[in-house]
Amino acid sequence: MSKIDLFCLRTMADILRQAKWKVTVFALRNEIVRVVPGKVEKYYGIAVDIGTTTIAGYLTDMQTGRAVATASKMNPQVKFGEDVMSRITYAMQNPDDGLEKMNKVIIEALNGVVNELVEEHNIESDDILETVLVCNTAMHHILLKLNPEHVGVAPFPTAMSPAVNYKARDMGIKISNSGSIHILANEAGFVGADNCGVLIMEEPYNSDEVTLIIDIGTNGELLLGSKKLGVVSCSVATGPALEGAQIKFGMRAAPGAIEKVEIDVETLEPRYKVIGKSDWHTHIEEVDTKGICGSGIIDVVAEMFRTGIIDKSGRFSKHAPTERLRKDPDNSMTEYVLAYKDETSIGKDVVITQGDVRAIQLAVGSIYAGAEIMMQKLKVKKLDKVVLAGAFGSHLSQFSCLLMGMFHDCDFSKILSVGNAAGDGARLVLVNKEKRDEADKMAREVEYIELTVFKEFERVFMEAMQFPHMTHKFPTIQHVLDEIPNWKQIAKEKKEAAKTAT
Amino acid sequence: MSKIDLFCLRTMADILRQAKWKVTVFALRNEIVRVVPGKVEKYYGIAVDIGTTTIAGYLTDMQTGRAVATASKMNPQVKFGEDVMSRITYAMQNPDDGLEKMNKVIIEALNGVVNELVEEHNIESDDILETVLVCNTAMHHILLKLNPEHVGVAPFPTAMSPAVNYKARDMGIKISNSGSIHILANEAGFVGADNCGVLIMEEPYNSDEVTLIIDIGTNGELLLGSKKLGVVSCSVATGPALEGAQIKFGMRAAPGAIEKVEIDVETLEPRYKVIGKSDWHTHIEEVDTKGICGSGIIDVVAEMFRTGIIDKSGRFSKHAPTERLRKDPDNSMTEYVLAYKDETSIGKDVVITQGDVRAIQLAVGSIYAGAEIMMQKLKVKKLDKVVLAGAFGSHLSQFSCLLMGMFHDCDFSKILSVGNAAGDGARLVLVNKEKRDEADKMAREVEYIELTVFKEFERVFMEAMQFPHMTHKFPTIQHVLDEIPNWKQIAKEKKEAAKTAT
């Protein structure tokens, strides 16, 4: 039986003769896909992480395994909805052409990424023999032009779980005509190929330590396990707050976004760092703040908690002695002024509202609750290691995460940020065929936990919403928790002291 | 790794749900290519024999293996040249779009055959999951859009020898979008997939008898061998004479063509049978002869030899006592009038010229010589069995073939006509996967003999041009040969007898 791609075969005989039978032959999975004259050692692949909001591509030198060019693009499907569910809804509400349209724009965007990469590295799209894609399950369906409807309804079944290999030409992706597209396995309905990438990068199944992996994007996907215990996964609905969306002055991690915050526990005055500026904020005229991104939001909420501006339950303290706490004149809700309008380029004060704090509580609480249900499932009391994955995760302050109670107590030295592990996983399977087999095998072995079927989930979630937790102990940061000023008590004592003094 | 065709996957999830998970799944080589609601037992394939001049398709019920509809079409590539070499030349002389154009018309013709078959049997083209094609090597290249240039130059290498499986959509063939095209292996440069079909139908490699298989088309392909000896193949350049082309009144086997001829040895008057008429010619007004097709030409030349109108070397006898032997007034060449213009619908006498006899001598002699070289190669002195394959072969008179010396002497009972064995082979591999593997294996095992490299070929060929052969004995028909009148001798004896009488 033939194992030469038809489009490759069409040029092969002539190339063989022109090159006097001295050629280099490239094969993918025993199928010859490229024949080029002479001895050619360089060949290329592309790994792409297709996020709900961002597409990141890595042109990879297949000989060295190194990314030689990178390109990223907004996911143009944003116009059909900010999040996965709204895009699934769009497809359902436009049965004639909704899926078709969303597929078209994502394929075009992918081809745009391919173009950018080949131009940057000065090669031809023909030189790209393979592309490995990771994405969530909804993106997966839209990419393959599969009806995503069922992925949006419990129990969220995917049309296709195992890894798939398809011809690039069948998907409309313009790498080599004979090239292949490999999409990693979906683990479960809401745990997609992107999490499979994280899984094989971090290999919790090979670790003696009990490891919690948190991949934070528009949704949160969690993995927990060890070599001995096996690995379980779940998906938690964090909402987009951790990415800066649905936060009053929230924005993406882009120049002008506040990304780090500290608040002075004495004066309750903040200082912050803005993306694009190398120093922490000291001179207002140089800052041009536009808003606040995910890591900044986590920081500011954690700092407000540490300094007693908000209490365990997230409520603003009436007694915190700072003018930055004020009522919004429009709705009389309390808010904290992080940056006065003179410091911004938007002509408005950048404030943190009660609603913003609630959004962060929900997001952080849901991650904690998901992890706790998984710990119960594996009968684990303590985490040996926490891995924060996701482009956003790499900028998170470990201290702020712990103070928020994003996960159970853990040594700081064992809380690691690994950046875009999903994309790294894609790059890994692109160059390593054994890893590809491992990915497919492990994706099947990971046990998916559907949180909503746990009766105790509501209670666990409610307890997790408190900072850092209603009942659980956090020895690592207990000394910090012990130092949180109780402004009500302080105010009362001051009052009494003043009374006594008079 | 996925083994669901992408286009099948796109509809699968919805079909599964609509059918409440009761579906029938069809797979080709472990890849799912079709999912249909409910229990469906019928499915279809098409076997197609693509000849240089004719395309014959057989719609096959894959459950029973029976052909349920047949369709045939002229190969529209005829407009690019009557024979294989002229089409290869066309491609070479039009490097920009010659191959593209020839590919386009053959694919369109194939789709026409598919359409005709599905309409005749009232199914959808979607119901056709697989097509098996057999053809010669030049057609093979044009079908796959491979440069046919090298197939036309010694040693006639094919770009692809083994059997190939390609997606119908990649070739532009409109059966099911997920369906496959299988093309049998090419045996050698001039021995194509069509001969591979003949090979597995006749299985000379399983026979105790030494079998010669002659597949007669625009070229002649020969197979010789037995279980013990193995099988060798060769290709002989018969020219198109045996198909009625390049014969003065030659035509295809169609209504109006003389297909059988007998000549009375006493009167030298012929009688003949015309296609479309049930009786042999007795009343001229009912015949409407238009010309003569391949089997008729073989017959008339054999009969002219048997009756002494031509001699062993093919020359017309000056002494044969018949008015039907005459000089063409235009060029003074001798010719035999087979049908006077009153018997024809073309307003002309249908004659057999010296050139026609020479063309037949060349064709028959080349087949004999090819077979003899193969016999030498296998050290075989005698044929146990002769199989005449090809649509044309099924109408040949065994007696005429032997008298012409188309092959070594053989018992009449062991000379078989099997019709379109190439097409039958295609139908067989369509329904029988083991046979498919056998075809690929045997195509590799058959040893191809390039006749032109044999120094003795010229001599062998020259000796074979004589009727039935310059030196070889033909015991089976020796009694007939002994009875051939020597008109020169008879004329001389008559003259002497007359002289004596006076």
GROMACS .gro file of N, CA and C in nm, chain B residues 161 185-188 196 199 205-206 223-224 226-227 229-233 378 437-449:
model
   96
  663SER      N    1   0.504   0.240  -0.825
  663SER     CA    2   0.471   0.102  -0.862
  663SER      C    3   0.366   0.036  -0.773
  687ALA      N    4  -0.147  -0.220  -0.823
  687ALA     CA    5  -0.004  -0.198  -0.849
  687ALA      C    6   0.027  -0.202  -0.997
  688ASN      N    7   0.124  -0.118  -1.036
  688ASN     CA    8   0.184  -0.132  -1.168
  688ASN      C    9   0.290  -0.241  -1.160
  689GLU      N   10   0.291  -0.330  -1.257
  689GLU     CA   11   0.393  -0.435  -1.253
  689GLU      C   12   0.527  -0.384  -1.303
  690ALA      N   13   0.521  -0.307  -1.410
  690ALA     CA   14   0.644  -0.252  -1.466
  690ALA      C   15   0.604  -0.140  -1.559
  698CYS      N   16  -0.223  -0.632  -1.365
  698CYS     CA   17  -0.227  -0.685  -1.229
  698CYS      C   18  -0.365  -0.744  -1.200
  701LEU      N   19  -0.374  -1.073  -1.371
  701LEU     CA   20  -0.289  -1.165  -1.296
  701LEU      C   21  -0.365  -1.232  -1.181
  707TYR      N   22   0.017  -1.819  -1.101
  707TYR     CA   23   0.110  -1.858  -0.994
  707TYR      C   24   0.053  -1.968  -0.905
  708ASN      N   25  -0.076  -2.000  -0.920
  708ASN     CA   26  -0.135  -2.110  -0.844
  708ASN      C   27  -0.163  -2.232  -0.931
  725LEU      N   28   0.160  -1.265  -1.981
  725LEU     CA   29   0.206  -1.327  -1.857
  725LEU      C   30   0.232  -1.474  -1.890
  726LEU      N   31   0.337  -1.529  -1.834
  726LEU     CA   32   0.364  -1.671  -1.856
  726LEU      C   33   0.417  -1.729  -1.728
  728SER      N   34   0.377  -2.070  -1.406
  728SER     CA   35   0.303  -2.172  -1.333
  728SER      C   36   0.346  -2.161  -1.188
  729LYS      N   37   0.280  -2.240  -1.105
  729LYS     CA   38   0.313  -2.243  -0.963
  729LYS      C   39   0.462  -2.275  -0.944
  731LEU      N   40   0.712  -2.263  -1.175
  731LEU     CA   41   0.811  -2.182  -1.247
  731LEU      C   42   0.812  -2.035  -1.205
  732GLY      N   43   0.704  -1.993  -1.140
  732GLY     CA   44   0.690  -1.849  -1.117
  732GLY      C   45   0.635  -1.783  -1.242
  733VAL      N   46   0.617  -1.652  -1.236
  733VAL     CA   47   0.550  -1.584  -1.346
  733VAL      C   48   0.638  -1.471  -1.399
  734VAL      N   49   0.646  -1.464  -1.531
  734VAL     CA   50   0.715  -1.351  -1.593
  734VAL      C   51   0.613  -1.274  -1.677
  735SER      N   52   0.644  -1.147  -1.702
  735SER     CA   53   0.554  -1.066  -1.784
  735SER      C   54   0.635  -0.990  -1.886
  880LEU      N   55   1.187  -1.914  -1.909
  880LEU     CA   56   1.141  -2.014  -1.811
  880LEU      C   57   1.178  -2.156  -1.852
  939ASP      N   58  -0.435  -0.773  -0.104
  939ASP     CA   59  -0.297  -0.795  -0.057
  939ASP      C   60  -0.222  -0.885  -0.154
  940GLU      N   61  -0.293  -0.987  -0.202
  940GLU     CA   62  -0.232  -1.080  -0.296
  940GLU      C   63  -0.188  -1.006  -0.422
  941ALA      N   64  -0.273  -0.914  -0.468
  941ALA     CA   65  -0.242  -0.838  -0.590
  941ALA      C   66  -0.112  -0.761  -0.572
  942ASP      N   67  -0.100  -0.695  -0.457
  942ASP     CA   68   0.019  -0.614  -0.433
  942ASP      C   69   0.144  -0.701  -0.424
  943LYS      N   70   0.127  -0.815  -0.360
  943LYS     CA   71   0.239  -0.907  -0.343
  943LYS      C   72   0.280  -0.967  -0.478
  944MET      N   73   0.182  -1.017  -0.554
  944MET     CA   74   0.213  -1.086  -0.678
  944MET      C   75   0.269  -0.989  -0.783
  945ALA      N   76   0.216  -0.864  -0.781
  945ALA     CA   77   0.268  -0.766  -0.877
  945ALA      C   78   0.417  -0.747  -0.858
  946ARG      N   79   0.461  -0.754  -0.732
  946ARG     CA   80   0.605  -0.741  -0.707
  946ARG      C   81   0.682  -0.866  -0.747
  947GLU      N   82   0.614  -0.981  -0.733
  947GLU     CA   83   0.686  -1.107  -0.759
  947GLU      C   84   0.699  -1.140  -0.907
  948VAL      N   85   0.606  -1.089  -0.987
  948VAL     CA   86   0.615  -1.115  -1.131
  948VAL      C   87   0.742  -1.049  -1.184
  949GLU      N   88   0.816  -1.126  -1.262
  949GLU     CA   89   0.940  -1.070  -1.315
  949GLU      C   90   0.916  -1.011  -1.453
  950TYR      N   91   0.945  -0.885  -1.468
  950TYR     CA   92   0.922  -0.818  -1.595
  950TYR      C   93   1.040  -0.840  -1.689
  951ILE      N   94   1.009  -0.876  -1.811
  951ILE     CA   95   1.114  -0.898  -1.910
  951ILE      C   96   1.109  -0.789  -2.014
   0.00000   0.00000   0.00000
